[in-house]
């Protein structure tokens, strides 16, 4: 599994969507601009919002 994936589930009769990913060693390059070059370092941040009962 690489990149981002969108999936759905039924909760209280309503369809809800969520995003997931599992990055293997070089798969992050498919989702965000990055290179395997130690000399080219950058920092970036991501904000994820989730309901408390769905965090594991």
Short mmCIF file of N, CA and C in Angstrom, two decimals:
data_model
loop_
_atom_site.label_atom_id
_atom_site.label_comp_id
_atom_site.label_asym_id
_atom_site.label_seq_id
_atom_site.Cartn_x
_atom_site.Cartn_y
_atom_site.Cartn_z
N UNK A 1 0.86 -1.17 0.00
CA UNK A 1 0.00 0.00 0.00
C UNK A 1 0.90 1.23 0.00
N UNK A 2 0.70 2.11 -0.94
CA UNK A 2 1.41 3.38 -0.92
C UNK A 2 0.46 4.48 -1.36
N UNK A 3 0.90 5.68 -1.27
CA UNK A 3 0.09 6.86 -1.55
C UNK A 3 -1.01 7.01 -0.51
N UNK A 4 -1.96 7.87 -0.81
CA UNK A 4 -3.10 8.05 0.07
C UNK A 4 -4.26 7.23 -0.46
N UNK A 5 -5.06 6.73 0.43
CA UNK A 5 -6.24 5.97 0.05
C UNK A 5 -7.45 6.55 0.76
N UNK A 6 -8.56 6.56 0.06
CA UNK A 6 -9.82 7.04 0.64
C UNK A 6 -10.72 5.82 0.81
N UNK A 7 -11.35 5.73 1.95
CA UNK A 7 -12.24 4.61 2.20
C UNK A 7 -13.49 5.14 2.90
N UNK A 8 -14.50 4.30 2.98
CA UNK A 8 -15.76 4.73 3.59
C UNK A 8 -16.24 3.66 4.56
N UNK A 9 -17.06 4.09 5.50
CA UNK A 9 -17.70 3.17 6.42
C UNK A 9 -19.07 3.70 6.77
N UNK A 10 -19.91 2.83 7.25
CA UNK A 10 -21.25 3.22 7.67
C UNK A 10 -21.25 3.40 9.19
N UNK A 11 -21.75 4.53 9.62
CA UNK A 11 -21.85 4.81 11.05
C UNK A 11 -23.20 5.46 11.32
N UNK A 12 -24.00 4.82 12.13
CA UNK A 12 -25.35 5.31 12.45
C UNK A 12 -26.16 5.54 11.18
N UNK A 13 -26.02 4.65 10.21
CA UNK A 13 -26.77 4.75 8.97
C UNK A 13 -26.27 5.81 8.01
N UNK A 14 -25.13 6.39 8.29
CA UNK A 14 -24.58 7.47 7.47
C UNK A 14 -23.20 7.05 6.95
N UNK A 15 -22.92 7.34 5.69
CA UNK A 15 -21.61 7.04 5.13
C UNK A 15 -20.61 8.11 5.53
N UNK A 16 -19.50 7.69 6.11
CA UNK A 16 -18.43 8.61 6.48
C UNK A 16 -17.16 8.16 5.77
N UNK A 17 -16.29 9.11 5.50
CA UNK A 17 -15.08 8.83 4.75
C UNK A 17 -13.85 9.09 5.59
N UNK A 18 -12.79 8.38 5.29
CA UNK A 18 -11.52 8.61 5.97
C UNK A 18 -10.37 8.37 5.00
N UNK A 19 -9.23 8.93 5.33
CA UNK A 19 -8.02 8.77 4.52
C UNK A 19 -7.01 7.97 5.31
N UNK A 20 -6.23 7.18 4.60
CA UNK A 20 -5.21 6.39 5.28
C UNK A 20 -4.00 6.23 4.37
N UNK A 21 -2.91 5.86 4.97
CA UNK A 21 -1.69 5.59 4.23
C UNK A 21 -0.78 4.71 5.08
N UNK A 22 0.11 4.03 4.42
CA UNK A 22 1.16 3.28 5.11
C UNK A 22 2.40 3.43 4.23
N UNK A 23 3.28 4.33 4.62
CA UNK A 23 4.46 4.59 3.81
C UNK A 23 5.54 3.54 4.06
N UNK A 24 5.98 2.92 3.02
CA UNK A 24 7.15 2.06 3.07
C UNK A 24 8.35 2.94 2.77
N UNK A 25 9.59 2.44 2.80
CA UNK A 25 10.77 3.30 2.72
C UNK A 25 10.76 4.43 1.69
N UNK A 26 10.31 4.21 0.48
CA UNK A 26 10.36 5.31 -0.50
C UNK A 26 8.98 5.74 -0.98
N UNK A 27 7.91 5.24 -0.38
CA UNK A 27 6.57 5.56 -0.86
C UNK A 27 6.09 6.96 -0.52
N UNK A 28 6.69 7.61 0.45
CA UNK A 28 6.27 8.98 0.79
C UNK A 28 6.43 9.90 -0.41
N UNK A 29 7.36 9.59 -1.29
CA UNK A 29 7.59 10.42 -2.48
C UNK A 29 6.35 10.49 -3.37
N UNK A 30 5.46 9.52 -3.27
CA UNK A 30 4.24 9.52 -4.08
C UNK A 30 3.18 10.45 -3.50
N UNK A 31 3.33 10.86 -2.24
CA UNK A 31 2.31 11.68 -1.60
C UNK A 31 2.75 13.11 -1.34
N UNK A 32 4.01 13.30 -1.02
CA UNK A 32 4.53 14.63 -0.73
C UNK A 32 5.85 14.82 -1.45
N UNK A 33 6.19 16.05 -1.82
CA UNK A 33 7.47 16.27 -2.51
C UNK A 33 8.64 16.04 -1.56
N UNK A 34 9.37 14.97 -1.77
CA UNK A 34 10.53 14.68 -0.95
C UNK A 34 11.52 13.83 -1.75
N UNK A 35 12.75 13.90 -1.34
CA UNK A 35 13.81 13.17 -2.03
C UNK A 35 14.67 12.47 -1.00
N UNK A 36 15.27 11.39 -1.39
CA UNK A 36 16.19 10.67 -0.51
C UNK A 36 17.58 11.25 -0.66
N UNK A 37 17.71 12.51 -0.27
CA UNK A 37 18.97 13.25 -0.37
C UNK A 37 19.25 13.90 0.98
N UNK A 38 20.13 13.33 1.79
CA UNK A 38 20.41 13.89 3.12
C UNK A 38 20.84 15.36 3.10
N UNK A 39 21.46 15.81 2.02
CA UNK A 39 21.90 17.21 1.95
C UNK A 39 20.73 18.18 1.78
N UNK A 40 19.62 17.70 1.26
CA UNK A 40 18.44 18.54 1.02
C UNK A 40 17.42 18.31 2.13
N UNK A 41 17.59 19.01 3.22
CA UNK A 41 16.69 18.82 4.35
C UNK A 41 15.69 19.96 4.43
N UNK A 42 14.49 19.61 4.77
CA UNK A 42 13.44 20.60 4.95
C UNK A 42 12.50 20.09 6.03
N UNK A 43 11.84 20.99 6.68
CA UNK A 43 10.82 20.60 7.65
C UNK A 43 9.47 21.04 7.12
N UNK A 44 8.46 20.31 7.46
CA UNK A 44 7.10 20.65 7.09
C UNK A 44 6.18 20.08 8.14
N UNK A 45 4.99 20.59 8.18
CA UNK A 45 4.05 20.11 9.19
C UNK A 45 2.75 19.71 8.51
N UNK A 46 2.03 18.88 9.18
CA UNK A 46 0.73 18.44 8.69
C UNK A 46 -0.23 18.48 9.88
N UNK A 47 -1.44 18.87 9.62
CA UNK A 47 -2.46 18.89 10.66
C UNK A 47 -3.51 17.85 10.31
N UNK A 48 -3.79 16.99 11.25
CA UNK A 48 -4.81 15.97 11.04
C UNK A 48 -5.88 16.17 12.10
N UNK A 49 -7.10 16.15 11.67
CA UNK A 49 -8.23 16.33 12.57
C UNK A 49 -9.00 15.02 12.62
N UNK A 50 -9.30 14.58 13.82
CA UNK A 50 -9.95 13.29 13.98
C UNK A 50 -10.89 13.32 15.18
N UNK A 51 -11.91 12.52 15.10
CA UNK A 51 -12.78 12.33 16.26
C UNK A 51 -12.04 11.46 17.27
N UNK A 52 -12.21 11.73 18.54
CA UNK A 52 -11.50 11.00 19.60
C UNK A 52 -11.74 9.50 19.49
N UNK A 53 -12.95 9.08 19.21
CA UNK A 53 -13.25 7.65 19.20
C UNK A 53 -12.69 6.91 17.98
N UNK A 54 -12.11 7.63 17.03
CA UNK A 54 -11.57 6.96 15.84
C UNK A 54 -10.05 6.92 15.82
N UNK A 55 -9.40 7.45 16.83
CA UNK A 55 -7.94 7.45 16.87
C UNK A 55 -7.47 6.15 17.51
N UNK A 56 -6.47 5.53 16.87
CA UNK A 56 -5.93 4.31 17.49
C UNK A 56 -4.44 4.41 17.63
#
